[in-house]
XYZ file of C-alpha atoms in Angstrom:
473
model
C -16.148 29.911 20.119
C -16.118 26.780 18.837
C -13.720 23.729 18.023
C -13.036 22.919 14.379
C -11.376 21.167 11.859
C -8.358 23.720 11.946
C -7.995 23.373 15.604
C -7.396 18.911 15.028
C -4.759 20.187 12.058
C -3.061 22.959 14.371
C -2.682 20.267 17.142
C -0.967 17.483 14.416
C 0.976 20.440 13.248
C 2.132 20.648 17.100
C 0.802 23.904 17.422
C -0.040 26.084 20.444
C -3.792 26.098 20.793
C -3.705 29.358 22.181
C -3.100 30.816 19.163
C -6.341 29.683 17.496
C -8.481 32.644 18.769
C -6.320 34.834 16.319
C -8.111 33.454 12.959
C -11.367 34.430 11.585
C -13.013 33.184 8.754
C -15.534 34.337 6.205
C -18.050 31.712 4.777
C -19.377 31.704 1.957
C -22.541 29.394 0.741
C -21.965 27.642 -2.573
C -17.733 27.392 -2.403
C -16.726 23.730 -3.117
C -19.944 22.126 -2.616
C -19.909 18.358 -2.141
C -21.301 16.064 -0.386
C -18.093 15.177 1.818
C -16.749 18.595 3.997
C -14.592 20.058 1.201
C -14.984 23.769 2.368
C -14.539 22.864 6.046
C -11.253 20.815 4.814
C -10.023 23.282 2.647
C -10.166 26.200 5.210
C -8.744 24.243 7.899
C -5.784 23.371 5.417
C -5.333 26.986 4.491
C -5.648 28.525 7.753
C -3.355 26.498 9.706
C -0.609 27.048 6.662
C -1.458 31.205 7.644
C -1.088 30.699 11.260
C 1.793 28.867 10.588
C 3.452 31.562 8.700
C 2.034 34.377 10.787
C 3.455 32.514 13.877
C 6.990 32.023 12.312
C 7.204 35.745 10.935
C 6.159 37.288 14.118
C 8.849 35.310 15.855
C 11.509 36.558 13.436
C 10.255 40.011 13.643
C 10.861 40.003 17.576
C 6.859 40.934 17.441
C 5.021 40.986 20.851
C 1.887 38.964 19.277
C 1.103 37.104 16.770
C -0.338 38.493 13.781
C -4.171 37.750 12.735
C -5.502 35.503 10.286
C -8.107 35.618 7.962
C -9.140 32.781 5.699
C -11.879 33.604 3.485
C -13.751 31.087 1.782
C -14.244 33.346 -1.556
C -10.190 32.931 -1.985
C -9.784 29.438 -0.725
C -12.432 28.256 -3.186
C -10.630 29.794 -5.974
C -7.241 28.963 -5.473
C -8.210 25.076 -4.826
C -8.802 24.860 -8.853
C -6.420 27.701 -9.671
C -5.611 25.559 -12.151
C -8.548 25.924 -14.070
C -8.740 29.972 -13.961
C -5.215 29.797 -15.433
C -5.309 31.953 -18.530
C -2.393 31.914 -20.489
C -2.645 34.926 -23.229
C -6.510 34.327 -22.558
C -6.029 30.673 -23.762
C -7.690 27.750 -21.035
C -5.082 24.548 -20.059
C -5.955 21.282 -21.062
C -6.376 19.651 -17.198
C -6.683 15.731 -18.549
C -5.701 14.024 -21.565
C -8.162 11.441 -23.434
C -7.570 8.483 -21.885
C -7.343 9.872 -18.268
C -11.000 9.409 -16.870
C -13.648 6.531 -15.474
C -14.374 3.711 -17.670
C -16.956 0.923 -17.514
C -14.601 -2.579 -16.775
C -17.103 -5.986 -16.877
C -17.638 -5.441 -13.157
C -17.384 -2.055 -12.060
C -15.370 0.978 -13.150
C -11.554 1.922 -13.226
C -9.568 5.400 -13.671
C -6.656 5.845 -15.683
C -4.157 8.758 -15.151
C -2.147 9.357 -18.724
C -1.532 12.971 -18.601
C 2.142 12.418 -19.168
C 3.473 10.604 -22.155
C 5.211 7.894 -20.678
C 2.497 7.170 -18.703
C -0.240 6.992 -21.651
C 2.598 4.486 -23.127
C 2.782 2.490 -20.153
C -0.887 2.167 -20.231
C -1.156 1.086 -23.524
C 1.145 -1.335 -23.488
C -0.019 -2.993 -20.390
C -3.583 -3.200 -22.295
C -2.495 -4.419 -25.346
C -3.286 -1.474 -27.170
C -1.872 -0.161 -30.106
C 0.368 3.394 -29.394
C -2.420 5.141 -31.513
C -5.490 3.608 -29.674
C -8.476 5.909 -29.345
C -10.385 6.711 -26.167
C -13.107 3.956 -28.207
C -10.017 1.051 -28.227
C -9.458 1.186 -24.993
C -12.888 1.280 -24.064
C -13.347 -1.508 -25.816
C -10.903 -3.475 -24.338
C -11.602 -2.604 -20.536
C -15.527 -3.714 -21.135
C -14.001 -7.413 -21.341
C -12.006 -7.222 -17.948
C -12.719 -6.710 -14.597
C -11.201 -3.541 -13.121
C -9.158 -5.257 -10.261
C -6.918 -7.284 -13.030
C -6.463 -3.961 -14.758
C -5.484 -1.971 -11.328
C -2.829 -4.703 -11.374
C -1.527 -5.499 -14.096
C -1.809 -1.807 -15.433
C 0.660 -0.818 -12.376
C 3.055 -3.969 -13.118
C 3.560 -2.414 -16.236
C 4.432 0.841 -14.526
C 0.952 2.851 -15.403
C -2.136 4.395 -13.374
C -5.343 2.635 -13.078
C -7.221 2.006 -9.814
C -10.490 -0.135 -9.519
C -13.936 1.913 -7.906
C -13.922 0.994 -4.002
C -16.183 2.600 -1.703
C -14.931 3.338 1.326
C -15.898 0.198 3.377
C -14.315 -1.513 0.849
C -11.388 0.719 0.966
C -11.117 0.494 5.294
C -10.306 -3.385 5.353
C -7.754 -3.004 2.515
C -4.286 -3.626 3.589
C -3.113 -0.270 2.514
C -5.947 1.736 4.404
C -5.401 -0.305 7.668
C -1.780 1.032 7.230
C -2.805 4.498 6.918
C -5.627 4.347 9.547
C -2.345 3.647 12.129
C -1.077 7.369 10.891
C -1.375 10.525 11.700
C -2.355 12.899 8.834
C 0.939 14.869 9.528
C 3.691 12.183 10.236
C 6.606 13.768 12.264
C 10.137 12.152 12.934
C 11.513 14.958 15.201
C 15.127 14.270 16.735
C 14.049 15.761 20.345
C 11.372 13.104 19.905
C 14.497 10.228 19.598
C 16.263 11.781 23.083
C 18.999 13.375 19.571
C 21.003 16.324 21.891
C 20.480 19.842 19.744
C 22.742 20.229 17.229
C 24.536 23.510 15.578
C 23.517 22.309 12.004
C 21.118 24.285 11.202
C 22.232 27.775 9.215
C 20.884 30.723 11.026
C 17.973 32.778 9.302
C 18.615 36.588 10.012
C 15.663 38.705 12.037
C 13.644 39.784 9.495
C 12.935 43.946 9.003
C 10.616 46.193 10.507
C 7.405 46.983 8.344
C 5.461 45.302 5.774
C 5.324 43.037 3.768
C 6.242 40.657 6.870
C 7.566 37.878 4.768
C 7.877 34.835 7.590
C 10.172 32.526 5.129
C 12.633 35.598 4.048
C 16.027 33.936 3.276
C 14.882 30.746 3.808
C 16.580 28.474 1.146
C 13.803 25.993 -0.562
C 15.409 22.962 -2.985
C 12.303 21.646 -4.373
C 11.963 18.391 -5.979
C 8.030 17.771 -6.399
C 6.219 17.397 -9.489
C 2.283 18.180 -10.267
C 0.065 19.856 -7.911
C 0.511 18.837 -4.670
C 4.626 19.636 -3.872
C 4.724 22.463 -6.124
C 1.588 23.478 -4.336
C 3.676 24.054 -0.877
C 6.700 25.171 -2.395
C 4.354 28.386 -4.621
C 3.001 28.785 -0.840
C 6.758 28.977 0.585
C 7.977 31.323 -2.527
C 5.011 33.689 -1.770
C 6.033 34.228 2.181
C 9.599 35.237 0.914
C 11.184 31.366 0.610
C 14.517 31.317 -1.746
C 12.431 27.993 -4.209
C 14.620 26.380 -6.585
C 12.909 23.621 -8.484
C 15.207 21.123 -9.971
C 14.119 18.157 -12.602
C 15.979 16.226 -14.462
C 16.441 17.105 -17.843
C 14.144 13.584 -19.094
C 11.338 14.773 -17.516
C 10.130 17.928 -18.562
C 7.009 19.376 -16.526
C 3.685 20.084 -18.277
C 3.905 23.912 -19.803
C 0.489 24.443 -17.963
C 1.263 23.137 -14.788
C 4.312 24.914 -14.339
C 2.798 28.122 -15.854
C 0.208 27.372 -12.595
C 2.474 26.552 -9.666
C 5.905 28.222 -10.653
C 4.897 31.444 -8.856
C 7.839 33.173 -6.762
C 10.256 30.271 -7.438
C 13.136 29.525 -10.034
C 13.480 26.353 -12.271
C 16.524 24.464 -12.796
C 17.699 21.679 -14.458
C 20.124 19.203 -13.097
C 21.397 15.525 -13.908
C 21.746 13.964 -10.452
C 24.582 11.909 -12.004
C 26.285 14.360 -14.557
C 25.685 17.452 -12.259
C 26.050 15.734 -8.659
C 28.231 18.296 -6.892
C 26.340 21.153 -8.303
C 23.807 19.452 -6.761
C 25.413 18.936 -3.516
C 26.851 22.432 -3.128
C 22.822 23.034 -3.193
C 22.136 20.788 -0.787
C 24.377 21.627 1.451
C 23.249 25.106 2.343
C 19.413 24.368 1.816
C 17.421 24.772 4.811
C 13.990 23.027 3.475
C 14.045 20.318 0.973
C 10.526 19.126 -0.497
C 9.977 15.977 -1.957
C 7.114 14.930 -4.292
C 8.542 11.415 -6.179
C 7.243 8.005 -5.854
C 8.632 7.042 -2.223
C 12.052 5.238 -3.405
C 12.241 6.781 -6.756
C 15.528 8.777 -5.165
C 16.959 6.714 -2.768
C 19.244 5.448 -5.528
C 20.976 8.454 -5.952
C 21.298 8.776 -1.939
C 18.512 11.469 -1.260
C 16.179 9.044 1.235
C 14.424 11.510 3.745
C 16.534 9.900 6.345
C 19.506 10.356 4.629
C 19.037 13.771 3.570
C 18.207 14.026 7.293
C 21.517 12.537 8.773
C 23.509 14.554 6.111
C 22.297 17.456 7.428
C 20.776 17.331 11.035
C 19.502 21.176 11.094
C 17.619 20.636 7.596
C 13.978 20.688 7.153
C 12.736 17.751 4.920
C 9.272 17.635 3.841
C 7.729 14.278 1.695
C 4.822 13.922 -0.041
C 3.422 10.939 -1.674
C 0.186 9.824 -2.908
C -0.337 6.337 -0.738
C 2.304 6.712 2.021
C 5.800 5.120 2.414
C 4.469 2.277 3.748
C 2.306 -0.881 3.396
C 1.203 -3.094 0.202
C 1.019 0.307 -2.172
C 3.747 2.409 -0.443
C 6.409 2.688 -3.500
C 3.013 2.838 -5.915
C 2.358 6.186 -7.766
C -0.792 8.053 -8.164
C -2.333 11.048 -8.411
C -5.216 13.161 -6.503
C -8.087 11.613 -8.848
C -6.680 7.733 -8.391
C -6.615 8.407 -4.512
C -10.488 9.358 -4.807
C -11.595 6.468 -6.533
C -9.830 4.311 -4.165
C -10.487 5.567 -0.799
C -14.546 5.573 -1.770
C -14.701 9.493 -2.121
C -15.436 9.083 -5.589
C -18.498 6.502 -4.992
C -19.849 8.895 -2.032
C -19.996 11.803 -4.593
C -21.612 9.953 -7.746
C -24.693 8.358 -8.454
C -25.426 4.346 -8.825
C -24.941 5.136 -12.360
C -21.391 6.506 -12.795
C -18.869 7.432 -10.532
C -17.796 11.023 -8.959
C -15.243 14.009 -8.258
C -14.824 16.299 -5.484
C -15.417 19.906 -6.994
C -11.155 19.946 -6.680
C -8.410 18.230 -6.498
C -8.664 18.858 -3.077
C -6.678 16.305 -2.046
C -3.631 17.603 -3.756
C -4.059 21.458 -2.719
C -5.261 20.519 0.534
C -2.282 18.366 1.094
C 0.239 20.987 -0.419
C -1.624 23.579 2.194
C -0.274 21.385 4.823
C 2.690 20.653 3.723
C 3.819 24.059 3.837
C 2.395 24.588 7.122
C 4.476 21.686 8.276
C 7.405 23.686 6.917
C 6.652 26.345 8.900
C 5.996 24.929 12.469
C 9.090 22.961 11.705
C 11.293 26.510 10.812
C 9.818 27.563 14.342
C 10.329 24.695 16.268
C 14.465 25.066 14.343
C 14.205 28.554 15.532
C 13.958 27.422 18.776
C 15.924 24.209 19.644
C 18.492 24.256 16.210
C 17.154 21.131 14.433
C 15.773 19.529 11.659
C 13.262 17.005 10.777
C 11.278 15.040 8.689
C 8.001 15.326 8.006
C 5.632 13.329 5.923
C 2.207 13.519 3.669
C 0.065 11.642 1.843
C -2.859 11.866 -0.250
C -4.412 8.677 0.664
C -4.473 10.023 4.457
C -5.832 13.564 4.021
C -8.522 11.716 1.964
C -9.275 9.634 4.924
C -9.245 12.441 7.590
C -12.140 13.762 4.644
C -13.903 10.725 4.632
C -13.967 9.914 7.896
C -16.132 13.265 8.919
C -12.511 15.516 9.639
C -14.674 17.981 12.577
C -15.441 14.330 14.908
C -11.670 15.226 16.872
C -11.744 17.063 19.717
C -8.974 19.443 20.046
C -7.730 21.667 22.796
C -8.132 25.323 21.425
C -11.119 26.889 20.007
C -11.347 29.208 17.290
C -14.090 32.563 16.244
C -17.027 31.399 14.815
C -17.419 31.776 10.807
C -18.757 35.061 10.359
C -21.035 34.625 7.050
C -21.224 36.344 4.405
C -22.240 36.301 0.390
C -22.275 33.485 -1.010
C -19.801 32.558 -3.254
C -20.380 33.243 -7.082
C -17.818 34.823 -9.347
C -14.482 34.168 -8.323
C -13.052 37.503 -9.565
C -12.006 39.548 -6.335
C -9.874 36.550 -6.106
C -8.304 36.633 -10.012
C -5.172 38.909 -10.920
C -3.336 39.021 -14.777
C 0.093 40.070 -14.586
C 2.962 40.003 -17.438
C 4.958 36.794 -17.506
C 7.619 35.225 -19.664
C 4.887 32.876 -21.077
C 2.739 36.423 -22.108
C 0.086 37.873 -20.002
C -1.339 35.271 -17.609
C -4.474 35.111 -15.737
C -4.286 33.086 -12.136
C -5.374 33.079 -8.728
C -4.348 35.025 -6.111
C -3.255 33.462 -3.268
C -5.207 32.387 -0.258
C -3.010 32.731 2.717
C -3.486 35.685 4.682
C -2.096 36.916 7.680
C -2.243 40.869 8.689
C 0.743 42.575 7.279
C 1.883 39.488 5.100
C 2.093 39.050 1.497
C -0.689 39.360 -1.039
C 0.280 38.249 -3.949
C 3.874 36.707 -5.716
C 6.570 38.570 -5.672
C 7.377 37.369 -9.068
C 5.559 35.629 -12.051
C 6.477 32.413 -13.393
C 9.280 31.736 -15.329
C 9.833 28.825 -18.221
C 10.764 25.433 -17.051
C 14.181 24.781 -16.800
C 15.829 28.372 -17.836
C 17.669 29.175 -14.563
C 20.715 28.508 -13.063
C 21.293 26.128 -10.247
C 22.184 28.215 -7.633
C 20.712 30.257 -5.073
C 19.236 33.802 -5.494
C-alpha cells in the first residue's frame, strides 16, 4: 500500500481516506509519456472523479459499501485526447487552426490561440495584420517584436498570445504567487462560514436496485462551459445519469467538432440571457449543479456571479472553471490549456533548447474537467448529508502547477493498492466504440470512469448544437 497522487486529490476533494483502499489501477508503460507525471496526474484525476461517483451512488442506493474502482491506464490514456480519435463518418477534426501554434518573436517564442473566429480577428488586428494574413505574415511580423509586448498588447486587444516562461520564471510572477496561495480544488462551503443548514436544496430520490448504478440519476445539470475543460465534467456528469443542459448564446456557436466530442449524454440549448431571461430563470431555479466555464466576469453582468448564483439558491451546487483563476494580475484574462503550458514552464520542461514543447494532451483541460466533476460529486454527497450548496472553483493554471511542482511530494492520510502492471499501452482500441449519431456514424472514446456496477458508456450520442429545447428532460 502506498500513498499517491489520488490520495493528495481525494483529501482536497474532502474525501474520507478510508475509502482509498477500494481503487485499483492497471498501468500501462508507454500511456502519456512525458517528461512531467502526466499518467500519474491523469489517473489520480480520473480515479478520484470514480470514487467520487461510486461514493455518491452507493449512498443513494442505501448500499452497505462502497463500490470498487478501477482506473486503467489503457482508457485514461485514450480518453485524455478523445478528441483526436473522434471520427466523424470516418473523417479526422481539425484540433488547431493556422495561426494557433509557437512562433519565433526577436527574443524568445510566443503561442497564439485563434481557433475561433473572433479570436483569429482579434489577433490580427492587434498585430497589424491584414484579415487575410498567412501563417508567413504573421510570422513575419512577430520576428521584429519581442514576445512579452505581444502577450500584452495581443490581450489588450482582446486575443490569445502568451510569451515562453519556464517555470522559475513563471513562480515569481505575480499571477503564480497568487495561485501558489491556492488549493488546487478551491471550496467556499457555507458550514465552513458558521451558515445554519438550509431546506434549499431539492431532494434527489433513492436511486433503484440493480445496475447500471447511475450515482447522478435525476440530478439536474445547467451547463454553461465552452471547449474542453467544462464540457469535459459536464460529458462525465451526463454519463453517471446527470439531467446536462448546455445553453450558449445564440452569437457564439460551438465548434461542430468539439461539440460532436464532448456533447455525449447531454442536450444543447440555445438561450439569449436578455431576450430569453425567465426561460432562463425557470431553469435556474430548479437546477441542482450549475457549471461554469467563461472568462471569470464574463457573466456577472447578467447577474450569474458564483456567489450570486450561490445566494439565489443556497442548496445549489456551483462549479467554476477558468484558465488563470479569479484572482490576481491575469484573473479576468482568457486562455486555453496550450497558453497555460507555455506560461507555467511546462512547455519549456518538455522541448528542446531549440523549440518549445506539449504535453502528449491537453491534460490540463481533461485533467481539470476530471476534477471538476469529482468536485460535483463530493459536493452532491456532502448536500446529501447536511442540505447545502456550494461553490467550488478550478483552474488550469493551478492543476498545471500541482504537475509541475512533482504532484506525488504531499503526504496524505489514506493509502491506496499498488498499480498492478500490465501491457503496455499500444493501440487504443479496447478503449474506441462507433455508434449512430445525428452527425452520422461517429467514432469516440469510451469513457474512463469506472466503478463496479456503474455506467460504461453514454446513454445517448451527441446531438447538434443548439437543436433542443430549454427545459429539462
Amino acid at each position: 500500500m502506498t500513498h499517491s497522487p489520488m490520495a493528495v486529490v481525494w483529501r482536497e476533494l474532502g474525501g474520507d481516506p478510508a475509502l482509498l483502499p477500494g481503487v485499483s489501477t492497471v498501468a500501462r508503460a508507454g500511456a502519456l509519456e512525458a517528461r512531467l507525471p502526466v499518467r500519474e496526474s491523469a489517473r489520480a484525476c480520473v480515479g478520484a472523479c470514480a470514487l467520487a461517483a461510486a461514493e455518491l451512488g452507493a449512498r443513494r442506493a442505501g448500499l452497505a459499501r462502497v463500490p470498487r474502482v478501477s482506473v486503467d491506464d489503457g482508457a485514461v490514456a485514450t480518453a485524455f485526447v478523445s478528441e483526436r480519435h473522434l471520427r466523424i463518418d470516418g473523417r479526422a477534426p481539425v484540433s488547431f487552426a493556422p495561426l494557433s501554434r509557437f512562433w519565433r518573436t526577436a527574443d524568445g517564442w510566443v503561442r497564439t490561440h485563434a481557433n475561433y473566429p473572433h479570436h483569429r480577428a482579434r489577433l490580427l488586428d492587434a498585430l497589424g495584420a491584414a484579415d487575410d494574413a498567412t501563417a508567413e505574415d504573421v510570422a513575419g511580423v512577430l520576428a521584429g517584436r519581442s514576445a512579452r509586448e505581444v502577450e500584452e498588447t495581443v490581450y489588450a486587444a482582446g486575443g490569445l498570445a502568451v510569451a515562453l516562461r519556464t517555470a522559475k520564471e513563471w513562480a515569481v510572477h505575480e499571477q503564480a504567487l497568487a495561485l501558489a496561495g491556492r488549493p488546487l480544488t478551491d471550496w467556499d462551503r457555507p458550514s465552513e462560514r458558521g451558515e445554519p443548514a438550509t431546506a434549499g436544496a431539492r431532494a434527489l430520490a433513492p436511486l433503484r436496485d440493480g445496475p447500471p448504478l447511475s450515482p447522478a440519476a435525476g440530478v439536474r445539470v445547467l451547463d454553461l462551459t465552452r471547449v474542453i475543460a467544462g464540457p469535459v465534467a459536464t460529458r462525465t456528469l451526463a454519463l453517471l445519469g446527470a439531467d446536462v443542459l448546455r445553453v450558449d448564446g445564440p452569437r457564439l456557436p460551438e465548434d461542430p467538432d468539439a461539440h460532436a466530442d464532448t456533447g455525449f449524454g447531454k442536450r444543447s440549448a440555445v438561450l439569449d440571457l436578455v431576450a430569453d431571461r425567465r426561460t432562463f430563470d425557470e431553469l435556474l431555479a430548479t437546477a441542482d449543479v450549475v457549471v461554469t466555464g467563461y472568462r471569470p466576469g464574463a457573466l456577472d453582468r447578467f447577474g450569474l456571479s458564483p456567489e450570486a448564483l450561490a445566494e439565489g439558491n443556497p442548496g445549489l451546487v456551483v462549479a467554476q472553471v477558468s484558465a488563470w483563476g479569479t484572482y490576481g494580475p491575469w484573473g479576468g484574462r482568457r486562455g486555453f490549456d496550450s497558453l497555460v503550458q507555455v506560461a507555467t514552464g511546462i512547455a519549456t520542461a518538455e522541448g528542446s533548447p531549440e523549440r518549445p514543447g506539449a504535453l502528449p494532451a491537453q491534460a490540463l483541460d481533461h485533467g481539470t474537467g476530471y476534477l471538476l466533476a469529482a468536485a460535483v460529486l463530493r459536493a452532491l454527497t456532502e448536500r446529501e448529508e447536511h442540505g447545502r450548496g456550494c461553490v467550488v472553483r478550478l483552474a488550469l493554471a493551478r492543476t498545471a502547477m500541482w504537475l509541475t511542482d512533482g504532484i506525488g511530494r504531499d503526504e496524505a492520510p489514506g493509502a491506496l493498492p499498488d498499480p498492478v502492471p500490465s501491457a503496455p499501452y499500444g493501440r487504443p482500441d479496447p478503449w474506441l466504440s462507433e455508434r449512430n449519431s445525428p452527425f452520422g456514424l461517429l467514432g469516440h472514446a469510451l469513457p474512463p470512469v469506472s466503478f463496479t456496477g456503474g455506467p460504461t458508456d453514454w446513454s445517448r450520442p451527441p446531438g447538434l448544437w443548439g437543436t433542443d429545447p430549454a427545459r429539462w428532460a
